Amino acid sequence: KGISSARELDFNLYEAQQARRSLDRIVGYMASPILGEKLGDKHLSAGRVQSIALRMIVDREAEIEEFKPEEYWNIFATLALPANTKEKFQAKLSEKINNKPRAEIVKKELNDSSGFMVIKVDGKPRKRLPNPPFSTPGLIKAAANKFHFQADVTMKIAQRLYEGKSITYMRTDSLRASPESIQEARQFLKENKFPIPTKPNQYKGKEGAQDAHECIRPTVPGTKPEDLFGSDDEIKLYGLIWDRFIASQMNPAVYDSSIVTIQSLGDGGHLLEARGSILKELGWLALSGDSEKETNKDVSLPILKVGDTLTLVPPKIKADQLFTKPPSRFNEGSLIEEMEKKEIGRPSTYATITSK
């Protein structure tokens, strides 16, 4: 159809390619001789994207070296209702403290306070939506986190799965899935008695995505990982892809969340905050299991209402001195994630860039 209805040559596209060639040569001709000299191999060449990835790593290292840690303190009170001191919980001081003398003053005032009172209770349901299906960067990062696969290993395994017709094309920046595959996923969920939303979940890729291919998904959503014939690594990676795609068409997980504001009675009148949540509906977590469940940093709270008085219980007031930490060095997953954010490179080049 394209040949039979050929259009006029688009000179903007032609000149964009010429600009790309020029950039290759400007960067390559400047950087490649330095690379060859430093590493003793005159045949080495520096690509325009690999050079930028290296610059990002160098800049991050400079950031780490220049970082100056700053002191801060976390102060916690262990509290309970007087009638039920066994059901205790921790509340964190709201004030920001960055030195030891102030921390000691506040700790003493809290220890000496005549009690604590609940002054505000905010409670509302919180939804945690399922994760979208995988694009290439997402798959590389997830495989690195879960299986410690390097980027090139992940892409080689995905290539084998693609050649075996188990998954769709694995070099993509899209989160879009075909209507047919979504329907098959929903049918699988219905047959296995998982509740699903009335309308299919739709996911959009980032602005500027080429969107030439679908997301990375099972070609036959009904084929579970245990039904796949392949190596252990292929089954692991397929399971990751299958789980993410099927779960993307499920209901959100629902939590009951509470934020309780507490004031100390006595000197300082310090404000503290306690957060708690209870998982009410599993939603997509029913399929994804522990591997996708967020670490719940919220404390378990008793039923509290405004005006309730609370008492200190062991270990009472705890003050921790901490220091801010420098940014972490990149690993393959985080480097690719940062490159994607800055629109550097393409799904087909990420593994090559990081391996070089």
Coordinates of C-alpha atoms in Angstrom, one line a residue:
K1 CA 0.0 0.0 0.0
G2 CA 2.9 2.4 0.9
I3 CA 4.6 1.7 -2.5
S4 CA 1.4 2.2 -4.5
S5 CA 0.7 5.6 -2.7
A6 CA 4.2 7.0 -2.4
R7 CA 4.4 10.6 -1.0
E8 CA 6.7 13.5 -1.6
L9 CA 10.2 13.2 0.0
D10 CA 10.0 14.9 3.4
F11 CA 13.1 17.1 3.6
N12 CA 12.8 17.6 7.3
L13 CA 13.2 13.9 7.8
Y14 CA 16.1 13.8 5.3
E15 CA 17.9 16.7 7.1
A16 CA 17.3 15.1 10.5
Q17 CA 19.3 12.1 9.3
Q18 CA 22.0 14.3 8.0
A19 CA 22.2 16.1 11.4
R20 CA 22.4 12.7 13.1
R21 CA 25.4 11.7 10.8
S22 CA 27.1 15.0 11.6
L23 CA 26.6 14.5 15.4
D24 CA 28.1 11.0 15.0
R25 CA 31.2 12.4 13.4
I26 CA 31.6 15.5 15.6
V27 CA 31.4 13.4 18.8
G28 CA 33.2 10.4 17.4
Y29 CA 36.1 12.3 15.8
M30 CA 36.7 14.2 19.1
A31 CA 36.2 11.4 21.6
S32 CA 37.5 8.2 19.8
P33 CA 41.2 9.3 19.6
I34 CA 41.1 10.0 23.4
L35 CA 39.5 6.6 24.1
G36 CA 42.0 4.8 21.9
E37 CA 44.9 6.6 23.6
K38 CA 43.7 5.9 27.2
L39 CA 42.8 2.3 26.6
G40 CA 45.6 1.5 24.2
D41 CA 43.4 0.4 21.3
K42 CA 43.3 2.7 18.3
H43 CA 40.3 0.7 16.8
L44 CA 38.0 1.8 19.7
S45 CA 35.3 4.3 18.8
A46 CA 33.0 6.4 21.0
G47 CA 29.4 6.6 20.0
R48 CA 27.3 9.7 20.6
V49 CA 25.0 7.9 23.0
Q50 CA 27.6 5.8 24.8
S51 CA 29.6 9.0 25.4
I52 CA 26.6 10.6 27.1
A53 CA 26.0 7.6 29.2
L54 CA 29.6 7.7 30.4
R55 CA 29.3 11.4 31.1
M56 CA 26.2 10.7 33.3
I57 CA 28.3 8.2 35.3
V58 CA 31.2 10.7 35.6
D59 CA 28.8 13.5 36.7
R60 CA 27.2 11.2 39.3
E61 CA 30.7 10.3 40.7
A62 CA 31.5 14.0 41.0
E63 CA 28.2 14.5 42.8
I64 CA 29.1 11.7 45.3
E65 CA 32.6 13.1 45.9
E66 CA 31.3 16.7 46.5
F67 CA 28.5 15.6 48.7
K68 CA 28.5 17.0 52.3
P69 CA 26.3 15.0 54.7
E70 CA 23.9 16.9 56.8
E71 CA 22.8 15.9 60.3
Y72 CA 19.2 15.2 61.2
W73 CA 17.3 13.5 64.0
N74 CA 14.2 11.3 64.0
I75 CA 12.3 11.2 67.3
F76 CA 9.7 8.6 68.1
A77 CA 7.2 8.2 71.0
T78 CA 5.8 4.8 71.8
L79 CA 2.2 5.4 72.9
A80 CA -1.0 3.5 73.9
L81 CA -4.5 4.1 75.1
P82 CA -4.4 3.9 79.0
A83 CA -7.1 1.2 78.9
N84 CA -5.1 -1.0 76.5
T85 CA -1.3 -0.5 76.9
K86 CA -0.5 -3.7 75.0
E87 CA -1.8 -2.3 71.7
K88 CA 1.1 0.2 71.4
F89 CA 2.2 2.2 68.4
Q90 CA 4.9 4.7 67.4
A91 CA 4.3 8.3 66.5
K92 CA 7.0 10.4 64.9
L93 CA 7.8 14.0 65.8
S94 CA 6.7 16.4 63.1
E95 CA 9.4 19.1 63.8
K96 CA 12.6 18.9 61.8
I97 CA 15.7 18.8 64.1
N98 CA 19.2 19.0 62.8
N99 CA 21.4 19.2 65.9
K100 CA 22.0 17.2 69.1
P101 CA 21.2 20.0 71.7
R102 CA 17.8 20.6 70.2
A103 CA 17.1 16.9 70.0
E104 CA 18.0 16.5 73.7
I105 CA 15.7 19.3 74.8
V106 CA 12.8 17.9 72.8
K107 CA 13.4 14.4 74.1
K108 CA 13.3 15.6 77.7
E109 CA 10.1 17.7 77.1
L110 CA 8.4 14.7 75.6
N111 CA 9.5 12.4 78.5
D112 CA 8.4 14.9 81.1
S113 CA 5.0 15.7 79.4
S114 CA 1.9 14.9 81.4
G115 CA 0.3 13.0 78.5
F116 CA -0.6 13.1 74.8
M117 CA -3.8 14.0 73.1
V118 CA -5.2 13.0 69.7
I119 CA -6.1 16.4 68.0
K120 CA -6.9 15.2 64.4
V121 CA -7.7 11.9 62.6
D122 CA -7.8 11.7 58.8
G123 CA -9.0 8.5 57.4
K124 CA -9.7 7.6 53.8
P125 CA -9.4 4.7 51.4
R126 CA -6.2 4.6 49.3
K127 CA -6.0 2.8 46.0
R128 CA -2.8 1.3 44.6
L129 CA -3.2 0.8 40.8
P130 CA -1.6 -2.1 39.0
N131 CA 1.7 -1.5 37.3
P132 CA 1.6 -1.1 33.5
P133 CA 2.9 -3.8 31.2
F134 CA 6.6 -3.8 30.4
S135 CA 8.5 -1.6 28.0
T136 CA 12.2 -2.5 27.4
P137 CA 13.6 -0.3 30.2
G138 CA 11.0 -1.6 32.6
L139 CA 11.7 -5.2 31.8
I140 CA 15.5 -4.7 32.2
K141 CA 15.1 -3.0 35.5
A142 CA 12.6 -5.6 36.9
A143 CA 14.8 -8.5 35.8
A144 CA 17.9 -6.9 37.4
N145 CA 16.0 -6.3 40.7
K146 CA 14.4 -9.7 40.9
F147 CA 16.9 -12.1 39.2
H148 CA 20.1 -9.9 39.1
F149 CA 20.2 -10.4 35.3
Q150 CA 22.5 -8.0 33.4
A151 CA 20.8 -6.0 30.7
D152 CA 22.4 -7.9 27.8
V153 CA 21.4 -11.2 29.5
T154 CA 17.8 -10.1 29.9
M155 CA 17.6 -9.1 26.2
K156 CA 19.2 -12.3 25.0
I157 CA 16.6 -14.4 27.0
A158 CA 13.8 -12.1 25.7
Q159 CA 15.1 -12.6 22.2
R160 CA 14.8 -16.4 22.6
L161 CA 11.3 -16.0 24.0
Y162 CA 10.4 -13.8 21.0
E163 CA 11.9 -16.2 18.5
G164 CA 9.9 -19.0 20.2
K165 CA 6.7 -16.9 19.7
S166 CA 6.1 -16.8 23.5
I167 CA 6.3 -12.9 23.7
T168 CA 5.8 -9.9 21.5
Y169 CA 8.8 -7.9 20.2
M170 CA 11.1 -7.0 23.1
R171 CA 12.5 -3.7 22.0
T172 CA 9.8 -1.2 22.6
D173 CA 9.1 2.1 24.4
S174 CA 5.3 1.5 24.3
L175 CA 2.9 0.5 27.1
R176 CA 0.1 -0.1 24.6
A177 CA -1.5 -3.5 24.2
S178 CA -3.7 -4.8 21.3
P179 CA -7.5 -4.9 22.1
E180 CA -7.4 -8.6 21.3
S181 CA -4.7 -9.4 23.9
I182 CA -6.5 -7.3 26.5
Q183 CA -9.7 -9.2 25.9
E184 CA -7.8 -12.5 26.2
A185 CA -6.3 -11.4 29.5
R186 CA -9.7 -10.3 30.9
Q187 CA -11.2 -13.6 29.8
F188 CA -8.4 -15.5 31.6
L189 CA -9.1 -13.5 34.8
K190 CA -12.8 -14.1 34.5
E191 CA -12.3 -17.9 34.1
N192 CA -10.0 -18.0 37.1
K193 CA -12.5 -16.0 39.3
F194 CA -10.4 -12.8 39.6
P195 CA -12.6 -9.6 39.8
I196 CA -11.8 -7.2 36.9
P197 CA -12.8 -3.6 36.2
T198 CA -15.8 -2.8 34.1
K199 CA -13.7 -1.3 31.4
P200 CA -10.2 -2.5 30.4
N201 CA -7.3 -0.6 31.9
Q202 CA -5.4 1.5 29.3
Y203 CA -1.8 2.7 29.7
K204 CA 0.0 5.5 27.9
G205 CA 3.7 5.6 27.2
K206 CA 5.7 8.8 27.9
E207 CA 5.5 11.7 25.5
G208 CA 7.8 11.3 22.6
A209 CA 7.7 7.5 22.6
Q210 CA 8.0 6.1 19.1
D211 CA 5.2 3.6 19.9
A212 CA 6.2 1.4 16.9
H213 CA 5.5 -1.8 18.7
E214 CA 3.2 -3.0 21.5
C215 CA 4.3 -3.4 25.1
I216 CA 6.2 -6.6 25.9
R217 CA 3.5 -9.2 26.6
P218 CA 2.7 -12.9 26.2
T219 CA 1.6 -13.7 22.7
V220 CA -1.1 -16.0 24.2
P221 CA -2.1 -14.5 27.6
G222 CA -3.7 -17.8 28.7
T223 CA -0.3 -19.5 28.6
K224 CA 0.9 -19.6 32.2
P225 CA 4.6 -19.7 33.1
E226 CA 4.2 -23.3 34.3
D227 CA 2.9 -24.3 30.9
L228 CA 5.9 -22.8 29.0
F229 CA 8.6 -25.2 27.7
G230 CA 12.0 -23.6 28.0
S231 CA 15.1 -23.1 30.1
D232 CA 14.8 -22.0 33.8
D233 CA 15.9 -18.4 32.9
E234 CA 13.3 -18.3 30.0
I235 CA 10.6 -19.5 32.4
K236 CA 11.6 -16.9 35.0
L237 CA 11.6 -14.0 32.5
Y238 CA 8.4 -15.2 30.9
G239 CA 6.8 -15.4 34.3
L240 CA 7.8 -11.8 35.0
I241 CA 6.3 -10.6 31.7
W242 CA 3.1 -12.7 32.0
D243 CA 2.5 -11.7 35.6
R244 CA 2.9 -8.0 34.9
F245 CA 0.6 -8.1 31.8
I246 CA -2.2 -10.1 33.4
A247 CA -2.1 -8.0 36.6
S248 CA -2.3 -4.8 34.5
Q249 CA -5.9 -5.7 33.7
M250 CA -7.0 -6.3 37.3
N251 CA -8.6 -4.1 40.0
P252 CA -6.6 -1.8 42.2
A253 CA -5.6 -2.9 45.7
V254 CA -7.5 -0.9 48.3
Y255 CA -6.2 0.2 51.7
D256 CA -7.9 1.9 54.6
S257 CA -5.3 4.6 55.6
S258 CA -5.2 6.8 58.7
I259 CA -3.1 9.8 59.6
V260 CA -3.4 10.7 63.3
T261 CA -2.0 14.0 64.7
I262 CA -1.1 13.9 68.4
Q263 CA 0.1 16.8 70.7
S264 CA 2.2 16.5 73.8
L265 CA 0.7 18.1 77.0
G266 CA 3.2 20.3 78.7
D267 CA 6.3 22.2 77.7
G268 CA 6.7 22.6 74.0
G269 CA 3.3 21.3 73.0
H270 CA 5.1 19.1 70.4
L271 CA 3.1 17.6 67.4
L272 CA 3.6 14.0 66.4
E273 CA 2.2 12.0 63.6
A274 CA 1.3 8.3 63.3
R275 CA 0.3 6.6 60.0
G276 CA -1.5 3.3 59.7
S277 CA -3.2 1.3 56.9
I278 CA -5.0 -2.0 56.5
L279 CA -5.3 -3.8 53.2
K280 CA -9.0 -4.2 52.5
E281 CA -9.0 -5.5 49.0
L282 CA -6.2 -7.4 47.4
G283 CA -7.1 -6.5 43.8
W284 CA -4.1 -7.1 41.5
L285 CA -1.9 -8.2 44.4
A286 CA -4.0 -11.4 44.5
L287 CA -2.2 -12.5 41.4
S288 CA 1.2 -10.8 41.8
G289 CA 1.8 -12.0 45.3
D290 CA 4.6 -11.0 47.7
S291 CA 7.0 -9.9 44.9
E292 CA 4.9 -6.9 44.1
K293 CA 3.5 -6.0 47.5
E294 CA 4.9 -2.7 48.7
T295 CA 6.8 -2.6 52.0
N296 CA 4.3 -1.4 54.5
K297 CA 6.1 1.2 56.6
D298 CA 2.9 2.2 58.3
V299 CA 2.4 1.2 62.0
S300 CA -0.6 -0.8 63.2
L301 CA -2.9 1.6 64.9
P302 CA -5.7 1.1 67.4
I303 CA -9.1 2.8 66.8
L304 CA -8.4 6.4 67.8
K305 CA -10.7 9.5 67.9
V306 CA -10.2 13.2 68.5
G307 CA -9.9 13.9 72.3
D308 CA -8.4 10.5 73.2
T309 CA -5.6 10.8 75.7
L310 CA -2.5 8.6 75.3
T311 CA 0.2 7.5 77.6
L312 CA 3.9 6.7 77.1
V313 CA 4.9 3.1 77.2
P314 CA 8.3 1.4 76.9
P315 CA 10.6 2.0 75.1
K316 CA 9.0 5.5 75.5
I317 CA 11.0 8.3 73.7
K318 CA 13.7 7.2 71.1
A319 CA 16.0 9.8 69.4
D320 CA 18.0 8.6 66.4
Q321 CA 20.9 10.7 64.9
L322 CA 21.1 10.3 61.2
F323 CA 23.0 11.8 58.3
T324 CA 21.9 12.5 54.7
K325 CA 23.5 10.1 52.2
P326 CA 25.0 10.9 48.8
P327 CA 23.2 9.7 45.6
S328 CA 23.8 6.0 44.8
R329 CA 26.1 5.0 42.0
F330 CA 24.2 3.8 38.9
N331 CA 23.6 0.1 38.3
E332 CA 22.5 -1.0 34.8
G333 CA 18.8 -0.7 35.7
S334 CA 19.0 2.8 37.2
L335 CA 21.3 4.1 34.4
I336 CA 18.8 2.9 31.8
E337 CA 15.9 4.4 33.8
E338 CA 17.7 7.8 33.9
M339 CA 18.6 7.6 30.2
E340 CA 14.9 6.9 29.4
K341 CA 13.9 9.9 31.6
K342 CA 16.3 12.2 29.7
E343 CA 15.3 10.6 26.3
I344 CA 18.8 9.3 25.6
G345 CA 19.1 6.2 23.5
R346 CA 16.3 3.8 22.4
P347 CA 15.0 0.4 23.6
S348 CA 17.1 -1.4 20.9
T349 CA 20.4 0.2 22.2
Y350 CA 20.1 0.2 26.0
A351 CA 21.8 -3.2 26.5
T352 CA 24.6 -2.4 24.1
I353 CA 25.3 1.0 25.7
T354 CA 25.5 -0.4 29.2
S355 CA 27.6 -3.4 28.2
K356 CA 30.1 -1.1 26.4

